[in-house]
Amino acid sequence: MKHILMIATGGTIASRNTGNGLEPVISSKELLECVPEVARTCAVTAVQPFNLDSTNVCGKHWLAIAELIEENYAAYDGFVVTHGTDTMAYTAAALSYLVQNSPKPIVLTGSQKSVYTRDTDARRNLADAFFYCADDGASGVHIVFDGNVILGTRAKKTRTRSFNAFSSIDYPAVAVMREGKPFYYIEEKCTGKPRFFRALNENVFVLKMVPGIRADIFDYLEAHCDGLVIESFGAGGLPNYDNDAFFARLKAFLEKGKTAVLTTQVEREGSAMDTYAVGRKLRACGNVLEARCMTLEATVAKLMWILAFAKGEEVGRYFYEPVAHDIF
Ligand code: ASP
């Protein structure tokens, strides 16, 4: 019998219609009562550090979840985190950096419909999360949703309503759940000791390029952020209108010791900054990092993790070092 710590944090799965729209008000105990079948394979203890729509979940909550896992690591065989779907991919990515190489599984799940809705996906997702967490082959950080087990650094919410809300981006789902058992496509068990981290630098901003955007946005960025993720078009580049103003402002930004990462707003296949002249020219601005095939969620979380402890050249070194298959 496996001992699992359930960390309930809110989301639709724990929501009821309060008259002001859906709000998370259902307790961890009530959630557990909806999946009595998990008692077959695991003994569950539940804690509820907060009960939030995941729109409100940010760095301090990721740190609180990681801290709960660290404090209880020796006492449990695995951890199930129930969470809103909207920012679950960010939390999964953040936990992948805050708790690295975890031999014990850390499984996030949630649902598109409240656990008390008649045609809900909540009961299946929750039961699957526990069954996966109790499996001997499980380790590391994953999202279990609609029968798929998706690596925490590879997940993205790609549908707002359908039950298959999450996709695994540029990486296969590692397993599928069938009748409460995982069938593995990728068998990989973390061994050794987990590494815990306890800090994040949240001064990271994502600049989404839109046609015609002006470089004076850097007035704000220079004053307010340490790390900038530029979500550019296609393979990647910056516009060279307005006398190369974007390139000049980015160069000045980097000269202040700040970090910039180029990524693409295209969901799959990643950036390739050297392909076009508008991208290659970024090389002359300084050390612009490139997210390549990383998800935006992993890029943002990785930068917040690295900027909490590294400076200068070191930032790039850590950024390109793969963690849980986040970058190739
Ligand atoms: N707004 C909700 C949340 O992310 C959506 C959900 O859980 O599906 O908390």
Tab-separated table of C-alpha atoms and ligand atoms in Angstrom:
chain	number	residue	atom	x	y	z
A	1	MET	CA	0.000	0.000	0.000
A	2	LYS	CA	1.482	3.365	-1.060
A	3	HIS	CA	1.202	6.469	1.110
A	4	ILE	CA	0.353	9.519	-0.933
A	5	LEU	CA	0.153	13.137	0.138
A	6	MET	CA	-2.600	14.993	-1.685
A	7	ILE	CA	-1.994	18.736	-1.964
A	8	ALA	CA	-5.292	20.384	-2.920
A	9	THR	CA	-4.968	23.908	-4.321
A	10	GLY	CA	-8.333	24.691	-5.978
A	11	GLY	CA	-9.351	24.979	-9.634
A	12	THR	CA	-12.524	23.905	-11.427
A	13	ILE	CA	-12.227	20.419	-9.990
A	14	ALA	CA	-12.949	21.940	-6.558
A	15	SER	CA	-15.422	24.584	-7.743
A	16	ARG	CA	-19.128	25.215	-7.325
A	17	ASN	CA	-21.303	27.855	-8.889
A	18	THR	CA	-21.516	30.486	-6.196
A	19	GLY	CA	-23.826	32.830	-8.103
A	20	ASN	CA	-20.759	34.837	-9.221
A	21	GLY	CA	-19.495	32.089	-11.492
A	22	LEU	CA	-17.472	29.020	-10.550
A	23	GLU	CA	-15.290	29.407	-7.466
A	24	PRO	CA	-13.127	26.840	-5.675
A	25	VAL	CA	-14.919	25.992	-2.410
A	26	ILE	CA	-14.823	22.167	-2.286
A	27	SER	CA	-12.434	20.768	0.333
A	28	SER	CA	-9.744	18.135	-0.188
A	29	LYS	CA	-11.766	15.748	2.003
A	30	GLU	CA	-14.833	16.138	-0.232
A	31	LEU	CA	-12.687	15.588	-3.341
A	32	LEU	CA	-11.275	12.388	-1.902
A	33	GLU	CA	-14.737	11.089	-1.055
A	34	CYS	CA	-15.519	11.178	-4.795
A	35	VAL	CA	-12.818	8.583	-5.599
A	36	PRO	CA	-13.279	5.793	-3.040
A	37	GLU	CA	-11.642	3.311	-5.459
A	38	VAL	CA	-8.166	4.795	-4.836
A	39	ALA	CA	-8.205	3.217	-1.357
A	40	ARG	CA	-7.496	-0.078	-3.209
A	41	THR	CA	-3.913	0.962	-3.915
A	42	CYS	CA	-3.077	3.889	-1.678
A	43	ALA	CA	-3.572	5.483	1.693
A	44	VAL	CA	-4.049	9.202	1.200
A	45	THR	CA	-3.450	12.105	3.567
A	46	ALA	CA	-4.733	15.442	2.313
A	47	VAL	CA	-3.577	19.010	2.926
A	48	GLN	CA	-4.971	22.196	1.453
A	49	PRO	CA	-2.445	25.061	1.491
A	50	PHE	CA	-4.873	27.290	-0.472
A	51	ASN	CA	-8.063	26.998	-2.527
A	52	LEU	CA	-7.673	29.267	-5.556
A	53	ASP	CA	-8.669	29.665	-9.144
A	54	SER	CA	-5.282	29.010	-10.739
A	55	THR	CA	-5.454	32.433	-12.397
A	56	ASN	CA	-4.245	33.615	-8.977
A	57	VAL	CA	-1.476	31.045	-8.560
A	58	CYS	CA	2.051	32.455	-8.895
A	59	GLY	CA	5.631	32.017	-7.720
A	60	LYS	CA	4.911	32.117	-3.978
A	61	HIS	CA	2.382	29.287	-4.409
A	62	TRP	CA	4.835	27.193	-6.449
A	63	LEU	CA	7.365	27.655	-3.656
A	64	ALA	CA	4.757	26.704	-1.020
A	65	ILE	CA	3.892	23.478	-2.895
A	66	ALA	CA	7.587	22.612	-3.343
A	67	GLU	CA	8.206	23.300	0.339
A	68	LEU	CA	5.320	20.984	1.346
A	69	ILE	CA	6.805	18.271	-0.847
A	70	GLU	CA	10.281	18.770	0.631
A	71	GLU	CA	9.024	18.736	4.244
A	72	ASN	CA	7.016	15.558	3.653
A	73	TYR	CA	9.374	13.841	1.232
A	74	ALA	CA	10.569	11.105	3.581
A	75	ALA	CA	7.099	10.323	4.919
A	76	TYR	CA	5.275	9.659	1.605
A	77	ASP	CA	5.746	7.567	-1.546
A	78	GLY	CA	4.324	10.205	-3.861
A	79	PHE	CA	2.441	13.497	-4.167
A	80	VAL	CA	-0.781	14.360	-6.000
A	81	VAL	CA	-1.424	18.069	-6.535
A	82	THR	CA	-4.966	19.050	-7.543
A	83	HIS	CA	-4.877	22.363	-9.386
A	84	GLY	CA	-6.785	24.595	-11.785
A	85	THR	CA	-6.098	23.839	-15.419
A	86	ASP	CA	-5.436	27.416	-16.534
A	87	THR	CA	-1.935	27.687	-15.087
A	88	MET	CA	-1.293	24.023	-14.306
A	89	ALA	CA	1.364	23.790	-17.029
A	90	TYR	CA	3.280	26.681	-15.384
A	91	THR	CA	3.075	25.028	-11.966
A	92	ALA	CA	4.153	21.675	-13.438
A	93	ALA	CA	7.135	23.357	-15.116
A	94	ALA	CA	8.029	25.301	-11.955
A	95	LEU	CA	7.908	22.130	-9.822
A	96	SER	CA	10.150	20.411	-12.385
A	97	TYR	CA	12.834	23.026	-11.589
A	98	LEU	CA	12.165	23.359	-7.850
A	99	VAL	CA	12.194	19.574	-7.226
A	100	GLN	CA	14.657	18.020	-9.664
A	101	ASN	CA	15.394	14.351	-10.170
A	102	SER	CA	12.627	13.164	-7.849
A	103	PRO	CA	12.480	9.356	-7.566
A	104	LYS	CA	9.063	9.825	-5.971
A	105	PRO	CA	6.277	10.874	-8.356
A	106	ILE	CA	4.767	14.355	-8.204
A	107	VAL	CA	1.512	14.291	-10.164
A	108	LEU	CA	-0.671	17.264	-11.046
A	109	THR	CA	-4.270	16.940	-12.088
A	110	GLY	CA	-7.519	18.886	-12.305
A	111	SER	CA	-10.564	18.879	-14.527
A	112	GLN	CA	-12.623	20.833	-17.007
A	113	LYS	CA	-15.793	20.327	-14.936
A	114	SER	CA	-16.432	20.433	-11.222
A	115	VAL	CA	-16.230	17.131	-9.388
A	116	TYR	CA	-19.946	17.471	-8.563
A	117	THR	CA	-21.076	17.927	-12.198
A	118	ARG	CA	-22.819	14.823	-13.488
A	119	ASP	CA	-20.721	14.419	-16.683
A	120	THR	CA	-17.480	15.474	-15.009
A	121	ASP	CA	-13.962	14.432	-16.004
A	122	ALA	CA	-12.821	15.103	-12.422
A	123	ARG	CA	-13.337	11.663	-10.940
A	124	ARG	CA	-11.463	9.898	-13.716
A	125	ASN	CA	-8.567	12.380	-13.665
A	126	LEU	CA	-8.254	12.277	-9.896
A	127	ALA	CA	-8.394	8.475	-9.685
A	128	ASP	CA	-5.874	8.181	-12.582
A	129	ALA	CA	-3.539	10.626	-10.828
A	130	PHE	CA	-3.520	8.457	-7.693
A	131	PHE	CA	-3.171	5.213	-9.655
A	132	TYR	CA	-0.248	6.621	-11.635
A	133	CYS	CA	1.324	8.038	-8.484
A	134	ALA	CA	1.077	4.622	-6.799
A	135	ASP	CA	2.748	2.831	-9.716
A	136	ASP	CA	6.293	1.550	-9.176
A	137	GLY	CA	7.421	2.865	-12.574
A	138	ALA	CA	6.427	6.477	-11.849
A	139	SER	CA	8.853	9.259	-10.847
A	140	GLY	CA	9.491	12.941	-11.608
A	141	VAL	CA	6.883	15.640	-12.258
A	142	HIS	CA	3.928	14.889	-14.571
A	143	ILE	CA	0.409	16.016	-15.406
A	144	VAL	CA	-2.170	13.241	-15.583
A	145	PHE	CA	-5.191	14.381	-17.562
A	146	ASP	CA	-7.749	12.683	-19.816
A	147	GLY	CA	-5.829	9.421	-19.644
A	148	ASN	CA	-2.473	10.910	-20.667
A	149	VAL	CA	0.657	11.199	-18.558
A	150	ILE	CA	2.542	14.294	-19.732
A	151	LEU	CA	6.003	15.375	-18.612
A	152	GLY	CA	5.835	18.523	-16.458
A	153	THR	CA	8.221	20.476	-18.704
A	154	ARG	CA	6.316	19.542	-21.870
A	155	ALA	CA	2.681	20.257	-20.990
A	156	LYS	CA	0.514	23.019	-22.404
A	157	LYS	CA	-3.179	23.758	-22.028
A	158	THR	CA	-4.400	23.727	-25.627
A	159	ARG	CA	-8.199	23.503	-25.189
A	160	THR	CA	-10.452	25.577	-22.951
A	161	ARG	CA	-13.453	23.184	-22.861
A	162	SER	CA	-12.738	19.663	-24.129
A	163	PHE	CA	-11.637	16.940	-21.747
A	164	ASN	CA	-8.343	16.539	-23.642
A	165	ALA	CA	-7.286	19.989	-22.433
A	166	PHE	CA	-3.530	19.291	-22.303
A	167	SER	CA	-1.051	18.461	-25.032
A	168	SER	CA	2.493	17.243	-24.777
A	169	ILE	CA	4.514	19.630	-26.927
A	170	ASP	CA	7.328	18.289	-29.115
A	171	TYR	CA	7.617	15.222	-26.905
A	172	PRO	CA	5.417	12.123	-26.617
A	173	ALA	CA	3.074	11.492	-23.697
A	174	VAL	CA	5.138	9.222	-21.450
A	175	ALA	CA	2.226	6.874	-20.705
A	176	VAL	CA	-1.514	6.414	-21.101
A	177	MET	CA	-3.811	5.277	-18.316
A	178	ARG	CA	-5.997	2.250	-19.041
A	179	GLU	CA	-8.360	1.018	-16.357
A	180	GLY	CA	-6.244	2.484	-13.624
A	181	LYS	CA	-2.887	1.248	-14.930
A	182	PRO	CA	-0.203	3.165	-16.781
A	183	PHE	CA	1.008	1.781	-20.109
A	184	TYR	CA	4.405	3.353	-20.629
A	185	TYR	CA	5.624	4.670	-23.971
A	186	ILE	CA	8.750	5.966	-22.269
A	187	GLU	CA	10.110	4.091	-19.289
A	188	GLU	CA	12.402	6.290	-17.297
A	189	LYS	CA	12.769	6.147	-13.554
A	190	CYS	CA	14.645	8.899	-11.675
A	191	THR	CA	17.093	7.334	-9.271
A	192	GLY	CA	19.380	8.879	-6.671
A	193	LYS	CA	18.509	11.892	-4.591
A	194	PRO	CA	16.072	14.695	-5.376
A	195	ARG	CA	17.390	18.279	-5.481
A	196	PHE	CA	15.224	20.940	-3.898
A	197	PHE	CA	15.408	24.671	-4.641
A	198	ARG	CA	13.745	27.322	-2.495
A	199	ALA	CA	13.830	30.577	-4.451
A	200	LEU	CA	12.543	32.182	-7.642
A	201	ASN	CA	13.077	35.567	-9.252
A	202	GLU	CA	9.644	36.538	-10.533
A	203	ASN	CA	10.826	39.630	-12.424
A	204	VAL	CA	10.398	37.869	-15.736
A	205	PHE	CA	8.272	39.381	-18.480
A	206	VAL	CA	6.942	37.848	-21.706
A	207	LEU	CA	6.809	40.246	-24.641
A	208	LYS	CA	4.478	38.913	-27.300
A	209	MET	CA	5.266	40.445	-30.656
A	210	VAL	CA	2.363	41.759	-32.716
A	211	PRO	CA	2.686	43.341	-36.148
A	212	GLY	CA	3.679	46.997	-35.782
A	213	ILE	CA	4.763	46.788	-32.106
A	214	ARG	CA	7.052	49.682	-31.103
A	215	ALA	CA	10.379	49.459	-29.337
A	216	ASP	CA	9.498	52.047	-26.673
A	217	ILE	CA	7.962	49.169	-24.687
A	218	PHE	CA	11.594	48.809	-23.504
A	219	ASP	CA	11.103	51.970	-21.366
A	220	TYR	CA	8.960	49.767	-19.143
A	221	LEU	CA	10.948	46.555	-19.528
A	222	GLU	CA	14.274	48.153	-18.603
A	223	ALA	CA	12.808	49.544	-15.401
A	224	HIS	CA	10.856	46.486	-14.300
A	225	CYS	CA	12.310	43.179	-15.360
A	226	ASP	CA	15.483	41.125	-14.963
A	227	GLY	CA	14.517	38.482	-17.501
A	228	LEU	CA	12.702	39.032	-20.786
A	229	VAL	CA	11.172	36.309	-22.957
A	230	ILE	CA	10.510	37.607	-26.464
A	231	GLU	CA	7.732	35.584	-28.069
A	232	SER	CA	8.522	36.380	-31.660
A	233	PHE	CA	6.943	35.210	-34.905
A	234	GLY	CA	7.799	31.916	-36.620
A	235	ALA	CA	11.423	30.792	-36.489
A	236	GLY	CA	12.261	34.027	-34.666
A	237	GLY	CA	13.470	37.562	-35.209
A	238	LEU	CA	12.820	41.219	-34.425
A	239	PRO	CA	11.422	43.859	-36.764
A	240	ASN	CA	14.055	46.163	-38.217
A	241	TYR	CA	11.745	49.097	-38.946
A	242	ASP	CA	12.188	52.446	-37.071
A	243	ASN	CA	15.957	52.463	-37.761
A	244	ASP	CA	16.585	49.186	-35.973
A	245	ALA	CA	15.154	50.592	-32.739
A	246	PHE	CA	14.322	47.126	-31.396
A	247	PHE	CA	17.876	45.898	-31.835
A	248	ALA	CA	19.321	49.031	-30.207
A	249	ARG	CA	16.974	48.797	-27.214
A	250	LEU	CA	17.609	45.078	-26.742
A	251	LYS	CA	21.379	45.676	-26.849
A	252	ALA	CA	21.060	48.373	-24.165
A	253	PHE	CA	18.846	46.031	-22.097
A	254	LEU	CA	21.490	43.279	-22.191
A	255	GLU	CA	24.274	45.747	-21.394
A	256	LYS	CA	22.515	46.384	-18.078
A	257	GLY	CA	23.256	42.742	-17.142
A	258	LYS	CA	19.708	41.567	-17.842
A	259	THR	CA	18.730	38.344	-19.624
A	260	ALA	CA	16.736	37.966	-22.843
A	261	VAL	CA	15.445	34.721	-24.334
A	262	LEU	CA	14.031	34.453	-27.829
A	263	THR	CA	11.139	32.047	-28.351
A	264	THR	CA	8.333	31.661	-30.840
A	265	GLN	CA	4.595	32.105	-30.481
A	266	VAL	CA	4.107	29.065	-32.727
A	267	GLU	CA	3.072	26.141	-30.535
A	268	ARG	CA	5.262	23.421	-32.001
A	269	GLU	CA	8.742	22.785	-33.455
A	270	GLY	CA	10.457	25.668	-31.681
A	271	SER	CA	12.551	28.656	-32.715
A	272	ALA	CA	15.534	28.700	-35.079
A	273	MET	CA	16.999	32.160	-34.619
A	274	ASP	CA	19.735	31.903	-37.273
A	275	THR	CA	17.355	31.075	-40.126
A	276	TYR	CA	16.377	34.601	-41.208
A	277	ALA	CA	18.312	37.849	-41.310
A	278	VAL	CA	15.797	39.376	-38.837
A	279	GLY	CA	16.805	36.655	-36.354
A	280	ARG	CA	20.512	36.276	-37.023
A	281	LYS	CA	20.951	40.000	-36.416
A	282	LEU	CA	20.067	39.344	-32.748
A	283	ARG	CA	23.515	37.797	-32.314
A	284	ALA	CA	25.019	41.284	-32.597
A	285	CYS	CA	22.933	42.546	-29.638
A	286	GLY	CA	24.792	40.424	-27.086
A	287	ASN	CA	24.144	37.058	-25.530
A	288	VAL	CA	20.492	36.510	-26.537
A	289	LEU	CA	19.468	33.027	-25.393
A	290	GLU	CA	17.163	30.869	-27.465
A	291	ALA	CA	14.365	28.660	-26.101
A	292	ARG	CA	14.404	26.381	-29.173
A	293	CYS	CA	11.762	23.679	-28.561
A	294	MET	CA	10.965	24.605	-24.937
A	295	THR	CA	7.370	25.427	-24.059
A	296	LEU	CA	6.708	29.020	-23.012
A	297	GLU	CA	5.669	27.733	-19.574
A	298	ALA	CA	8.987	25.930	-19.090
A	299	THR	CA	10.954	28.896	-20.483
A	300	VAL	CA	9.364	31.324	-17.998
A	301	ALA	CA	9.685	28.978	-15.010
A	302	LYS	CA	13.279	28.060	-15.863
A	303	LEU	CA	14.280	31.710	-16.119
A	304	MET	CA	12.622	32.492	-12.745
A	305	TRP	CA	14.487	29.556	-11.215
A	306	ILE	CA	17.900	30.448	-12.719
A	307	LEU	CA	17.699	34.209	-12.068
A	308	ALA	CA	17.209	33.491	-8.362
A	309	PHE	CA	20.802	32.233	-8.044
A	310	ALA	CA	22.843	32.902	-11.198
A	311	LYS	CA	24.305	35.972	-12.898
A	312	GLY	CA	26.041	36.859	-16.189
A	313	GLU	CA	27.396	34.018	-18.314
A	314	GLU	CA	26.217	31.452	-15.786
A	315	VAL	CA	22.582	32.170	-16.701
A	316	GLY	CA	23.092	30.867	-20.244
A	317	ARG	CA	24.991	27.838	-19.014
A	318	TYR	CA	22.109	26.786	-16.742
A	319	PHE	CA	19.512	27.699	-19.345
A	320	TYR	CA	20.920	25.301	-21.954
A	321	GLU	CA	21.496	22.492	-19.470
A	322	PRO	CA	18.518	20.110	-19.922
A	323	VAL	CA	16.278	19.522	-16.915
A	324	ALA	CA	13.647	16.788	-17.306
A	325	HIS	CA	13.889	16.879	-21.131
A	326	ASP	CA	12.892	20.551	-21.282
A	327	ILE	CA	15.357	21.509	-24.053
A	328	PHE	CA	17.103	19.660	-26.872
B	1	ASP	N1	-10.172	28.832	-13.986
B	1	ASP	C1	-9.946	27.466	-13.579
B	1	ASP	C2	-8.581	27.383	-12.904
B	1	ASP	O1	-7.595	27.329	-13.571
B	1	ASP	C3	-10.005	26.552	-14.755
B	1	ASP	C4	-9.872	25.081	-14.446
B	1	ASP	O2	-9.467	24.654	-13.396
B	1	ASP	O3	-10.187	24.272	-15.384
B	1	ASP	O4	-8.513	27.414	-11.707
